[in-house]
Amino acid sequence: MELYTDLIAVVDLDAGEVEEVDIEEDFIEKNIGGACANNALLSQYPDSVILGTGVLTGTLFPGSALGVVTAKKNGTVCHSAFNWFSGPELKLSGFSFVVLKGKAENPVYLWLHDEIADIESTDLWGKNTWETTAYLREELGENRIQTLVIGEGGEKKSGAALLVNNYWGTDDRNGLAAVLGEKNVKAVAMRGMGEVEISEPEEFISAAEEVLTGLKSKIQKKGAPVEGLEAITQRFDACFNCPYACRNFVETGENEGVVIFERHLKDLMAHGLDVKKAAETLQTCYQLGVNPKYGKDPNALTTMGSQPAQPLEDKEGWYYTLGVCPILDQFGIDEEAAVRAITAGTGLEISADTLDDIVSRL
Amino acid sequence: MTAELPLKIALYTGKGASHSWIWFVDTLSSHGINTIEFITDTGDIAADVLVVSGGDPFALFSHIGKHGVSRIRSFIEKGGTYIGICAGTYFALRFHENPYPWLNLVDGEISNFAIEPPPNIRMPHKYLVKYRDGFVFHPVREAVTLEYNGYTIQAPLYGGPGILSANAEPLASYSQFTPKTMFLCGKEEARQALLGKRALITKKVSRGCLYLFGPHFEHPHFPDANRELIALLSKIPHRGYHVEPTGSQIKGNEKRTWIKEVKRWVSNGRLAAFGLQNYQWKIGEKMYDPERLAYFFQACFKLVSFLELQQSIRAIPDIPERARTLTLQVRNLGPDAAQAEILLEGIKTLTSDLYSLYFSTLQPPQLPRTP
Ligand code: SF4
């Protein structure tokens, strides 16, 4: 299927087995991708955690860094996002979607590479997210491996658990790290050299370039707009193929620092911390895999009770389906060009109305 | 009657051979020549052609040894064809009163030997090899233009010689540099060292023959040179050697399990090899970098991906375990050249075994050998 790598990994954690299922065109036509496709897979495999990529994830389309994790929490279907390079890496590992069903008897990590999904038992339980990522990269021999990791928050099934991508917090607003913890999944490591095919490359590239030109004309800044942050910033980083380097890197010690996710930093400042202290605390939150939305004491956050689900807001469902970062919405993405990119990329006749219709089911 | 049997090529992949033999295999295979046997010693060459490709001629000799050299001589004298490319050409040439007991079947002088070579301007690790009282130096790398059969073609040079004169028939000479030529010394010095010098020579020895190439006609990005190489091979007489299939036939679940395990470890090895950074290992007289290792794993991955799509394949039972061992070696590899050499030899053998399985899977059963 164009714009996707070929497989869905259905990981049976009870049995320790993986089934590889081909992605059918019909599935994409009906669900497009990302959150919508995850929803469909969740109906098919209830009580699973689904990792999915959007239809544009990992392509030349600007901001196409997004992957989506979907699971039911307290009976509600919840979506959280991850980006940086992990969305594209998941797709290029050969698995555009991963279904984690059942529960592993003992802690495991999942290693996705070149259309192989390995369930590896591990004694990483109890290690923080930084140690876990460093260990996996060392063990598997490749620094470009992207990881989705849970820390103490996820292991203890805290309501404030936060999924961490490598070393930095994701937008896991629904604490789905705790659901991975329930399943005894410590981490998902991803690396692949797969490729996605494009049905009509020239049309696709032209639509993507149109969007990029539009975005570039409006992006006048770098970093997160947080008062005092720029003064303590050492550099600005961007996720895969994103024209807006919204992520500030702030040094927190010798050879140490944290990549800021704006909302998390603002949460800590709302709890009364100054920007520098907030950045330092955020680093600890990421190491422990906890979300500062619920408090400023990272240790206390590892044992929080259940928190209400955070539904997708405004146009987020649309972005979560496409696999494009919703932070770019402030610059006004040309939606018509995005739909053209999907049509040219997949070769499917998908109109803006059809897309809206599918997204409205979220 | 043995005429139905295709040309059989023995390709040396043992110590001293670098990765360029993969180019040779891929190019021949893309032209439908799949009767290649991989050999790591030259004790008994049961083939029409012996190919010794790029690498390190010092390491080649120290592995092949005097006995191996005399076997190659006898192979040629009995009607075999020797194709030397780059290191394989140095190995066969007696130049500057070569003190080494190499093959030495063609007397000649090379133009890229000097007591005081021109100053090096880039890639110092690729520039010089100490030789006798001077140095073999490599004035350029990448694409050069050759005059061949009255017209021009391009082929890349990665350390092969310019031949000044030889008691052999010249077939091609270096005529020009190209925009892609990379100069390792000044242009004028490179011009003097190479242009007008012989790039390909041939010589009959007893009933056999040698073809000695400086540049890599087999490099897959040079289709014109590839065509000439294939044309040259097509003229070599077939002497009726049978190619034995490698491994045993498997299908169904057995095949799926085997291929999955091989793919798992080749993928892991490939990713770890691409992840290696900042190391260089001196093996023999040649510098190796992680890219070379990754190249072998990449070739293995491509072959496994092909086998994965077939219903029924040839397989060797211990390949998954060997691939796993190699992957663990890559993951643990540091600056130690001895470890790198063990790994290099292991991955070469795995690659050649996978190529053999690929060919055996492709090939219809051959006619039985006629006594
Ligand atoms: S806007 Fe920021 S978070 Fe979103 S993809 Fe770009 S760099 Fe990443």
XYZ file of C-alpha atoms and ligand atoms in Angstrom:
741
model
C 0.000 0.000 0.000
C 1.523 3.321 -1.072
C 2.620 5.743 1.647
C 2.843 2.835 4.066
C 5.247 0.025 4.691
C 3.533 -3.278 4.242
C 2.790 -4.759 7.618
C 0.805 -4.635 10.813
C 2.566 -6.471 13.646
C 0.038 -8.198 15.857
C 2.025 -8.945 18.975
C 0.518 -11.520 21.280
C 2.251 -10.795 24.557
C 0.606 -13.759 26.324
C 1.931 -16.239 23.814
C 5.130 -14.356 23.003
C 4.291 -14.568 19.310
C 4.002 -12.094 16.480
C 1.688 -12.343 13.517
C 2.436 -10.171 10.515
C -0.672 -8.964 8.749
C -0.594 -7.241 5.371
C -2.093 -3.771 5.218
C -4.968 -3.881 2.765
C -5.852 -0.949 0.546
C -9.431 -1.208 1.732
C -8.323 -0.674 5.342
C -6.549 2.568 4.402
C -9.395 3.726 2.181
C -11.799 3.345 5.078
C -9.550 4.611 7.862
C -6.789 6.676 6.210
C -4.303 6.136 9.022
C -3.067 7.363 12.391
C -5.728 7.751 15.073
C -8.567 6.638 12.772
C -6.761 3.470 11.712
C -5.729 2.822 15.309
C -9.394 3.055 16.309
C -10.324 0.446 13.731
C -7.563 -1.858 14.946
C -8.644 -1.361 18.536
C -12.166 -2.497 17.616
C -10.663 -5.565 16.009
C -8.296 -6.260 18.903
C -10.040 -4.942 22.032
C -7.921 -4.229 25.108
C -4.822 -3.810 23.013
C -2.452 -0.893 22.754
C -2.063 0.259 19.160
C 0.925 2.125 17.813
C 0.208 3.642 14.442
C 1.547 5.987 11.849
C -0.419 8.516 9.870
C -0.839 8.378 6.136
C 1.821 11.069 5.705
C 4.127 10.053 8.573
C 7.730 9.711 7.486
C 7.251 11.333 4.094
C 8.394 14.582 2.525
C 5.254 16.275 3.744
C 6.316 18.947 6.261
C 5.910 18.078 9.927
C 5.168 14.435 9.135
C 6.830 13.200 12.306
C 3.749 12.095 14.162
C 2.896 8.635 15.397
C -0.129 7.835 17.526
C -0.629 5.471 20.425
C -4.191 4.424 21.122
C -5.713 2.394 23.935
C -8.800 2.223 26.105
C -8.453 3.753 29.541
C -11.288 3.393 32.010
C -13.532 2.435 29.111
C -12.652 5.474 26.990
C -10.637 5.267 23.780
C -7.668 7.610 24.203
C -5.006 8.822 21.824
C -1.579 10.197 22.620
C 1.061 11.353 20.159
C 4.755 10.794 19.767
C 7.032 12.478 17.272
C 10.704 13.464 17.041
C 11.963 10.642 14.767
C 9.966 7.796 16.241
C 6.887 8.135 14.022
C 8.931 7.823 10.813
C 11.156 5.158 12.329
C 8.144 3.033 13.242
C 6.921 3.177 9.670
C 10.354 2.491 8.202
C 10.825 -0.497 10.491
C 8.370 -2.153 8.126
C 5.434 -1.975 10.528
C 3.136 0.942 9.918
C 0.975 -0.299 12.782
C 1.626 -2.430 15.847
C -1.025 -4.127 17.946
C 0.079 -5.109 21.448
C -2.451 -7.556 22.821
C -2.490 -9.523 26.054
C 0.096 -9.164 28.777
C 3.634 -10.450 28.944
C 4.309 -12.679 31.898
C 7.559 -10.874 32.622
C 8.899 -7.515 31.432
C 9.749 -7.345 27.764
C 10.747 -4.869 25.153
C 9.715 -4.984 21.553
C 12.396 -4.596 18.889
C 11.071 -3.629 15.471
C 13.532 -3.765 12.598
C 13.313 -4.523 8.891
C 9.899 -6.232 9.116
C 10.979 -8.294 12.100
C 9.256 -7.825 15.448
C 11.205 -9.406 18.285
C 9.791 -9.734 21.772
C 12.786 -9.666 24.083
C 12.592 -10.381 27.779
C 14.459 -7.790 29.792
C 15.629 -6.843 33.239
C 15.273 -3.149 32.424
C 12.253 -2.873 34.705
C 13.190 -0.355 37.389
C 15.611 1.527 35.141
C 14.734 5.091 34.260
C 13.937 6.049 30.683
C 17.371 7.499 29.978
C 19.140 4.384 31.202
C 16.745 2.254 29.197
C 17.321 4.103 25.934
C 21.072 4.157 26.447
C 21.062 0.432 27.215
C 18.957 -0.476 24.180
C 21.106 1.552 21.819
C 24.248 0.021 23.235
C 22.823 -3.501 23.284
C 21.452 -3.322 19.750
C 24.513 -1.472 18.476
C 22.901 1.514 16.816
C 22.553 5.052 18.145
C 19.863 5.980 15.674
C 17.411 3.547 17.225
C 14.294 5.371 18.365
C 12.672 4.213 21.552
C 9.325 4.638 23.207
C 9.968 3.957 26.854
C 8.118 3.887 30.121
C 9.738 4.947 33.371
C 8.722 4.487 36.961
C 5.439 6.266 36.223
C 4.409 3.658 33.656
C 5.731 0.743 35.661
C 3.652 1.828 38.665
C 0.642 2.461 36.410
C 0.482 6.026 37.649
C -2.315 8.231 36.349
C 0.466 10.722 35.532
C 2.581 8.247 33.551
C 4.177 9.700 30.439
C 5.553 7.860 27.447
C 9.080 8.990 26.666
C 10.645 9.037 23.219
C 14.364 8.301 23.663
C 15.039 10.843 26.404
C 12.263 13.369 25.929
C 8.601 13.445 26.829
C 5.953 12.777 24.218
C 2.516 14.348 24.136
C 1.171 11.363 26.075
C -1.652 13.396 27.505
C -3.595 10.276 28.414
C -0.910 8.496 30.374
C -0.888 5.545 27.991
C 2.560 4.688 29.325
C 0.635 3.138 32.223
C -1.227 0.830 29.825
C 2.108 -0.352 28.471
C 3.155 -0.855 32.096
C 0.076 -3.005 32.679
C 1.163 -5.123 29.758
C 4.703 -5.442 31.117
C 6.105 -3.671 28.064
C 9.065 -1.563 29.108
C 9.991 -0.210 25.703
C 9.551 -0.343 21.982
C 12.793 0.068 20.034
C 12.573 0.855 16.335
C 14.967 1.058 13.465
C 14.477 0.292 9.848
C 15.686 1.035 6.416
C 12.384 0.469 4.707
C 10.950 2.737 2.075
C 7.503 3.969 1.289
C 6.291 4.083 -2.253
C 4.433 7.033 -3.669
C 1.763 6.542 -6.283
C 2.343 9.795 -8.147
C 5.631 11.191 -6.867
C 5.648 14.458 -8.790
C 2.161 15.458 -7.703
C 2.918 14.407 -4.156
C 6.113 16.432 -3.979
C 4.490 19.446 -5.528
C 1.669 19.369 -2.948
C 4.180 18.898 -0.107
C 6.284 21.780 -1.408
C 3.245 24.011 -1.591
C 2.512 23.327 2.056
C 6.155 23.842 2.994
C 6.353 27.165 1.163
C 3.175 28.309 2.886
C 4.491 27.312 6.300
C 7.909 28.845 5.775
C 6.371 32.162 4.836
C 4.648 32.271 8.204
C 7.195 30.720 10.549
C 9.165 33.612 11.962
C 10.386 32.044 15.171
C 12.214 29.177 16.741
C 11.591 27.534 20.045
C 8.632 27.464 22.377
C 7.095 30.834 23.212
C 7.718 30.708 26.956
C 8.922 33.763 28.796
C 12.562 33.562 29.828
C 13.157 30.308 27.941
C 15.189 31.727 25.091
C 17.733 33.177 27.529
C 18.582 29.709 28.889
C 18.371 27.902 25.512
C 21.519 26.474 23.917
C 19.968 25.379 20.649
C 16.709 24.723 18.854
C 15.779 21.310 17.513
C 13.118 20.107 15.131
C 11.500 16.731 14.678
C 11.715 14.785 11.420
C 11.123 17.018 8.419
C 9.593 19.866 10.390
C 10.109 23.484 9.320
C 9.426 24.841 12.812
C 12.237 24.057 15.275
C 9.940 24.451 18.263
C 12.045 22.467 20.669
C 14.497 24.257 22.920
C 17.460 22.398 24.271
C 18.366 23.646 27.727
C 21.504 22.599 29.556
C 20.819 21.360 33.041
C 24.338 20.376 34.041
C 27.666 19.357 32.610
C 27.015 17.345 29.430
C 23.358 17.137 30.322
C 20.247 18.870 29.207
C 16.628 18.555 28.294
C 14.624 19.050 25.121
C 11.585 21.052 26.061
C 8.022 20.262 25.120
C 6.248 23.571 25.519
C 3.141 22.354 27.260
C 5.095 20.400 29.861
C 7.290 23.368 30.694
C 4.303 25.678 30.973
C 2.603 23.188 33.282
C 5.571 23.260 35.634
C 5.683 27.048 35.543
C 1.968 27.097 36.307
C 2.848 25.065 39.402
C 5.045 28.005 40.505
C 8.508 27.054 39.227
C 10.711 29.589 37.473
C 11.758 28.714 33.949
C 15.183 27.324 34.891
C 13.867 25.222 37.739
C 11.017 24.100 35.504
C 13.504 22.905 32.867
C 15.510 20.986 35.470
C 12.388 19.427 36.920
C 11.194 18.517 33.450
C 14.351 16.513 32.941
C 13.577 14.477 36.060
C 9.974 14.050 34.910
C 11.213 12.631 31.609
C 13.665 10.332 33.338
C 10.895 8.973 35.540
C 8.357 9.010 32.731
C 5.786 11.265 34.404
C 3.635 14.121 33.167
C 4.124 17.453 35.008
C 0.564 18.465 34.204
C -0.419 16.828 37.465
C 2.175 18.301 39.816
C 5.704 19.576 40.219
C 7.151 16.763 42.325
C 8.336 14.109 39.865
C 8.596 11.398 42.500
C 5.088 12.004 43.745
C 3.868 11.787 40.144
C 4.975 8.166 39.861
C 2.113 7.040 42.077
C -0.795 9.238 41.060
C -4.313 7.910 40.852
C -6.245 7.694 37.634
C -6.753 10.929 35.705
C -9.584 11.869 33.351
C -9.121 11.164 29.652
C -7.955 14.104 27.555
C -9.858 14.058 24.286
C -8.400 15.387 21.061
C -9.180 19.060 20.604
C -10.155 21.191 17.617
C -8.404 19.902 14.502
C -6.124 17.503 16.363
C -8.003 14.446 15.076
C -7.246 15.530 11.508
C -3.539 15.909 12.271
C -3.452 12.653 14.235
C -4.903 10.856 11.228
C -2.493 12.377 8.758
C 0.540 11.918 10.997
C 1.391 15.602 10.935
C 2.242 17.615 14.036
C -0.770 19.690 15.196
C 1.547 22.381 16.584
C 1.912 23.523 12.973
C -1.789 24.352 12.883
C -1.015 27.840 14.238
C 0.664 28.599 10.885
C -2.316 27.448 8.844
C -1.555 24.319 6.847
C -3.049 24.343 3.349
C -5.596 21.570 3.850
C -6.496 21.324 0.211
C -2.840 20.672 -0.660
C -2.632 18.114 2.145
C -5.565 16.201 0.679
C -3.919 16.376 -2.729
C -0.764 14.929 -1.197
C -2.740 12.028 0.268
C -4.483 11.343 -3.036
C -1.262 11.547 -5.039
C 0.637 9.542 -2.481
C -1.826 6.709 -2.009
C -3.394 6.680 -5.446
C -6.785 6.546 -3.711
C -9.604 8.953 -4.488
C -9.924 10.665 -1.128
C -11.728 14.012 -0.975
C -11.544 16.573 1.805
C -15.129 15.645 2.737
C -14.330 11.935 2.940
C -11.344 12.710 5.127
C -13.415 14.946 7.405
C -16.061 12.281 7.581
C -13.579 9.637 8.653
C -11.928 11.974 11.168
C -15.320 12.889 12.633
C -15.698 9.283 13.800
C -12.923 9.814 16.341
C 30.145 -33.729 -24.809
C 30.302 -30.828 -22.389
C 29.518 -27.794 -24.513
C 26.100 -27.348 -22.880
C 27.655 -26.501 -19.574
C 27.972 -22.754 -19.068
C 31.136 -20.851 -18.265
C 32.131 -21.593 -14.712
C 33.871 -18.868 -12.752
C 35.828 -19.373 -9.554
C 35.897 -16.117 -7.612
C 38.473 -15.671 -4.887
C 36.890 -14.261 -1.714
C 39.475 -15.348 0.859
C 41.897 -13.258 2.864
C 43.052 -10.119 1.117
C 39.865 -9.849 -0.969
C 37.969 -6.647 -0.310
C 34.265 -6.105 -1.041
C 34.588 -5.385 -4.764
C 33.921 -9.010 -5.664
C 30.297 -8.260 -4.831
C 30.258 -5.838 -7.781
C 31.570 -8.598 -9.998
C 28.901 -11.052 -8.862
C 26.066 -8.549 -9.151
C 27.119 -7.403 -12.583
C 27.507 -10.916 -13.924
C 24.259 -12.014 -12.348
C 22.419 -9.068 -13.884
C 23.709 -10.333 -17.253
C 22.444 -13.833 -16.566
C 25.760 -15.373 -15.515
C 25.077 -17.250 -12.303
C 27.643 -20.019 -12.483
C 30.024 -18.561 -9.944
C 31.774 -20.561 -7.288
C 33.355 -18.791 -4.346
C 36.758 -19.998 -3.277
C 38.942 -19.031 -0.366
C 41.999 -20.979 -1.410
C 43.423 -21.842 -4.772
C 44.288 -25.467 -4.124
C 41.979 -27.003 -6.686
C 40.407 -24.647 -9.190
C 37.711 -26.554 -11.061
C 36.507 -23.728 -13.282
C 37.056 -22.038 -16.611
C 37.992 -18.723 -15.078
C 39.667 -17.657 -11.858
C 38.909 -14.115 -10.773
C 41.021 -12.325 -8.192
C 39.502 -8.947 -7.586
C 40.301 -5.910 -5.437
C 41.874 -5.949 -2.004
C 45.341 -6.216 -0.586
C 47.915 -8.090 -2.717
C 50.236 -8.601 0.258
C 47.467 -10.272 2.253
C 46.428 -12.223 -0.844
C 49.852 -13.689 -1.170
C 50.377 -14.390 2.490
C 47.155 -16.410 2.439
C 47.465 -18.083 -0.946
C 51.126 -18.860 -0.369
C 53.670 -20.391 -2.691
C 51.677 -23.579 -3.041
C 48.518 -21.701 -4.012
C 50.463 -19.599 -6.481
C 51.870 -22.692 -8.163
C 48.329 -24.118 -8.381
C 47.151 -20.935 -10.119
C 50.077 -21.160 -12.548
C 49.235 -24.731 -13.325
C 45.528 -23.815 -13.725
C 46.504 -21.252 -16.384
C 49.018 -23.515 -18.088
C 46.312 -26.154 -18.467
C 43.996 -23.731 -20.260
C 42.385 -21.705 -17.472
C 41.787 -17.978 -17.711
C 42.951 -15.680 -14.934
C 41.196 -12.363 -14.488
C 42.944 -9.954 -12.173
C 41.294 -6.727 -11.160
C 43.167 -4.097 -9.162
C 44.875 -6.152 -6.400
C 44.492 -9.246 -8.560
C 46.447 -7.423 -11.270
C 49.310 -6.377 -9.002
C 49.387 -9.976 -7.836
C 49.976 -11.250 -11.373
C 52.457 -8.592 -12.528
C 56.195 -8.784 -12.050
C 57.149 -5.140 -11.786
C 60.241 -3.346 -10.517
C 61.998 -6.647 -10.024
C 59.257 -7.763 -7.725
C 60.990 -9.409 -4.793
C 57.812 -11.229 -3.783
C 57.061 -14.693 -5.112
C 53.656 -13.550 -6.378
C 52.110 -14.932 -9.530
C 54.525 -12.852 -11.640
C 53.285 -14.156 -14.973
C 53.454 -10.845 -16.787
C 56.578 -8.719 -16.816
C 55.841 -5.034 -16.761
C 56.455 -1.704 -15.122
C 53.803 0.250 -13.317
C 53.525 4.013 -13.608
C 52.286 4.565 -10.064
C 55.438 3.448 -8.300
C 57.932 6.058 -7.084
C 60.709 6.421 -4.596
C 59.319 9.882 -3.886
C 55.650 10.015 -4.837
C 53.959 13.373 -5.499
C 52.558 15.116 -2.427
C 49.200 13.761 -1.301
C 46.295 16.215 -1.214
C 43.435 14.084 0.170
C 42.545 10.668 1.609
C 46.027 9.901 2.947
C 44.926 6.432 4.092
C 44.159 5.520 0.475
C 47.203 7.085 -1.116
C 50.363 5.123 -0.411
C 51.509 1.564 0.094
C 55.138 0.987 1.010
C 56.745 -1.222 -1.588
C 60.414 -2.204 -1.744
C 62.487 0.977 -1.596
C 59.597 3.211 -2.617
C 55.843 3.445 -2.718
C 52.934 2.363 -4.845
C 50.774 5.485 -4.919
C 47.227 6.013 -6.122
C 46.988 9.326 -7.979
C 43.209 9.290 -8.505
C 40.059 7.483 -7.496
C 36.602 7.142 -9.036
C 35.656 7.432 -12.723
C 38.300 7.754 -15.415
C 37.969 7.549 -19.189
C 39.584 4.684 -21.042
C 40.318 4.127 -24.665
C 39.109 0.664 -25.459
C 38.703 -0.996 -28.856
C 38.886 2.371 -30.602
C 36.256 4.148 -28.537
C 35.984 5.499 -25.008
C 34.298 4.108 -21.927
C 34.368 5.037 -18.265
C 35.274 2.834 -15.324
C 36.287 3.596 -11.752
C 39.775 3.244 -10.387
C 40.297 2.365 -6.725
C 44.009 1.750 -6.469
C 44.602 -0.252 -9.628
C 47.823 0.277 -11.553
C 48.772 2.174 -14.662
C 50.914 -0.182 -16.712
C 53.799 1.383 -18.576
C 54.888 -1.515 -20.689
C 54.516 -5.218 -20.454
C 55.192 -8.341 -22.426
C 51.457 -8.497 -23.022
C 48.893 -7.174 -25.480
C 47.343 -3.841 -24.462
C 43.533 -3.719 -24.660
C 42.730 -0.427 -22.976
C 44.560 2.665 -21.823
C 43.754 5.609 -19.560
C 42.848 8.503 -21.829
C 41.230 11.224 -19.729
C 39.993 12.175 -16.328
C 36.311 12.913 -15.780
C 34.443 15.485 -13.686
C 34.006 12.699 -11.150
C 37.686 11.835 -10.905
C 38.969 12.491 -7.415
C 42.589 13.603 -7.300
C 44.708 12.322 -4.452
C 47.740 14.239 -5.726
C 48.112 17.251 -8.026
C 46.361 17.022 -11.405
C 49.540 17.358 -13.403
C 51.289 14.601 -11.444
C 48.194 12.421 -11.807
C 48.184 13.084 -15.538
C 51.814 12.086 -15.814
C 51.322 8.971 -13.750
C 48.266 7.675 -15.539
C 47.229 9.116 -18.890
C 48.391 7.146 -21.894
C 49.275 4.198 -19.652
C 47.725 0.789 -20.059
C 44.611 -0.010 -18.085
C 43.909 -3.523 -19.363
C 46.298 -6.050 -20.826
C 46.065 -9.660 -21.863
C 48.627 -12.372 -22.265
C 48.556 -15.972 -23.338
C 50.519 -18.302 -21.116
C 50.865 -21.849 -22.344
C 47.277 -23.024 -23.030
C 45.717 -20.388 -20.801
C 45.392 -16.670 -20.665
C 45.454 -13.694 -18.308
C 43.404 -10.509 -18.393
C 44.694 -7.838 -16.036
C 42.484 -4.844 -15.274
C 43.546 -1.683 -13.454
C 40.045 -0.165 -13.225
C 36.902 -1.947 -12.096
C 34.983 -2.772 -15.264
C 32.626 -4.768 -13.064
C 31.393 -1.816 -11.004
C 27.587 -1.835 -11.367
C 27.371 1.916 -12.016
C 29.344 1.639 -15.254
C 27.146 -0.194 -17.767
C 29.440 0.348 -20.762
C 32.395 -1.150 -18.932
C 30.132 -3.964 -17.679
C 29.157 -4.785 -21.259
C 32.788 -4.990 -22.316
C 33.573 -7.283 -19.417
C 30.686 -9.553 -20.341
C 31.772 -9.511 -23.996
C 35.253 -10.507 -22.946
C 33.919 -13.336 -20.774
C 31.801 -14.576 -23.659
C 34.979 -15.289 -25.631
C 36.448 -17.583 -22.996
C 36.147 -21.249 -23.923
C 33.919 -23.426 -21.734
C 35.729 -26.493 -20.607
C 32.760 -28.362 -19.193
C 32.800 -27.766 -15.477
C 29.744 -28.646 -13.514
C 28.437 -26.278 -10.835
C 27.225 -28.201 -7.830
C 24.167 -26.725 -6.128
C 24.760 -25.422 -2.630
C 22.700 -26.455 0.406
C 19.536 -28.466 0.422
C 16.066 -27.677 -0.862
C 13.530 -26.490 1.704
C 10.015 -25.109 1.503
C 6.887 -24.434 3.550
C 7.276 -23.948 7.282
C 10.856 -25.116 7.258
C 11.726 -22.410 4.773
C 9.768 -19.736 6.640
C 11.484 -20.516 9.942
C 14.948 -20.645 8.387
C 14.585 -17.453 6.408
C 13.084 -15.568 9.331
C 16.026 -16.425 11.561
C 18.537 -15.481 8.888
C 16.715 -12.237 8.186
C 16.483 -11.422 11.893
C 20.234 -11.638 12.385
C 21.281 -10.184 9.071
C 19.007 -7.223 9.770
C 20.469 -6.819 13.249
C 23.983 -7.059 11.862
C 23.247 -4.599 9.097
C 21.805 -2.034 11.481
C 24.686 -2.440 13.912
C 27.223 -2.181 11.078
C 25.626 1.037 9.819
C 25.706 2.243 13.413
C 29.458 1.731 13.801
C 31.248 5.012 13.827
C 34.671 6.533 13.879
C 36.651 3.349 13.559
C 39.230 2.403 10.983
C 41.067 -0.873 11.054
C 44.365 -1.649 9.353
C 44.083 -5.206 8.099
C 47.216 -6.240 6.257
C 48.253 -3.184 4.268
C 44.742 -1.887 3.769
C 42.543 0.401 5.803
C 38.980 -0.787 6.360
C 36.086 1.257 7.643
C 32.604 0.367 8.933
C 31.150 1.119 5.528
C 32.891 -1.980 4.151
C 31.307 -4.205 6.781
C 27.946 -2.597 6.219
C 28.331 -3.252 2.493
C 28.555 -6.995 3.097
C 25.568 -7.008 5.452
C 23.622 -4.973 2.940
C 24.416 -7.521 0.224
C 23.311 -10.328 2.558
C 20.084 -8.507 3.343
C 19.295 -8.104 -0.335
C 19.865 -11.823 -0.926
C 17.745 -12.822 2.054
C 14.965 -10.549 0.823
C 15.064 -12.348 -2.515
C 15.012 -15.808 -0.924
C 12.154 -14.751 1.333
C 9.918 -14.267 -1.693
C 10.578 -17.729 -3.162
C 8.359 -20.734 -2.472
C 11.205 -23.161 -2.321
C 14.848 -22.323 -1.720
C 18.235 -23.876 -1.082
C 19.436 -23.498 2.499
C 22.426 -24.241 4.692
C 21.319 -25.172 8.210
C 23.945 -23.296 10.230
C 23.562 -19.924 8.498
C 21.162 -18.454 11.098
C 23.598 -19.223 13.893
C 26.530 -17.839 11.924
C 24.602 -14.662 11.167
C 23.783 -14.327 14.849
C 27.423 -14.760 15.857
C 28.509 -12.140 13.344
C 25.892 -9.705 14.599
C 27.097 -10.092 18.160
C 30.637 -9.490 16.906
C 29.576 -6.274 15.173
C 27.798 -5.080 18.282
C 30.917 -5.640 20.336
C 33.378 -4.352 17.784
C 35.811 -1.674 18.905
C 39.109 -0.421 17.526
C 40.799 -3.844 17.630
C 41.889 -4.704 14.067
C 42.250 -8.413 14.879
C 38.566 -8.579 15.887
C 37.616 -6.620 12.783
C 39.516 -9.079 10.610
C 37.744 -12.091 12.143
C 34.440 -10.374 11.503
C 35.403 -9.384 7.971
C 36.329 -12.931 7.020
C 33.149 -14.265 8.649
C 30.847 -11.850 6.867
C 32.587 -12.508 3.557
C 31.930 -16.224 3.940
C 28.326 -15.615 4.917
C 27.857 -13.322 1.921
C 29.369 -15.794 -0.514
C 27.294 -18.643 0.956
C 24.134 -16.604 0.536
C 25.097 -15.814 -3.047
C 25.650 -19.530 -3.657
C 22.209 -20.300 -2.243
C 20.741 -17.540 -4.356
C 22.326 -18.988 -7.507
C 21.343 -22.538 -6.587
C 17.772 -21.399 -5.933
C 17.685 -19.619 -9.293
C 19.263 -22.272 -11.380
C 17.451 -25.128 -13.033
C 19.270 -28.429 -12.521
C 22.179 -28.675 -14.940
C 22.834 -31.449 -17.358
C 24.792 -34.219 -15.724
C 28.481 -34.255 -16.418
C 29.388 -36.530 -19.313
C 32.273 -38.799 -18.454
S 6.258 21.636 15.571
Fe 7.759 21.060 17.106
S 6.948 19.190 18.071
Fe 5.867 19.519 16.150
S 7.002 18.305 14.663
Fe 7.805 20.402 14.582
S 9.513 20.382 15.970
Fe 8.325 18.581 16.433
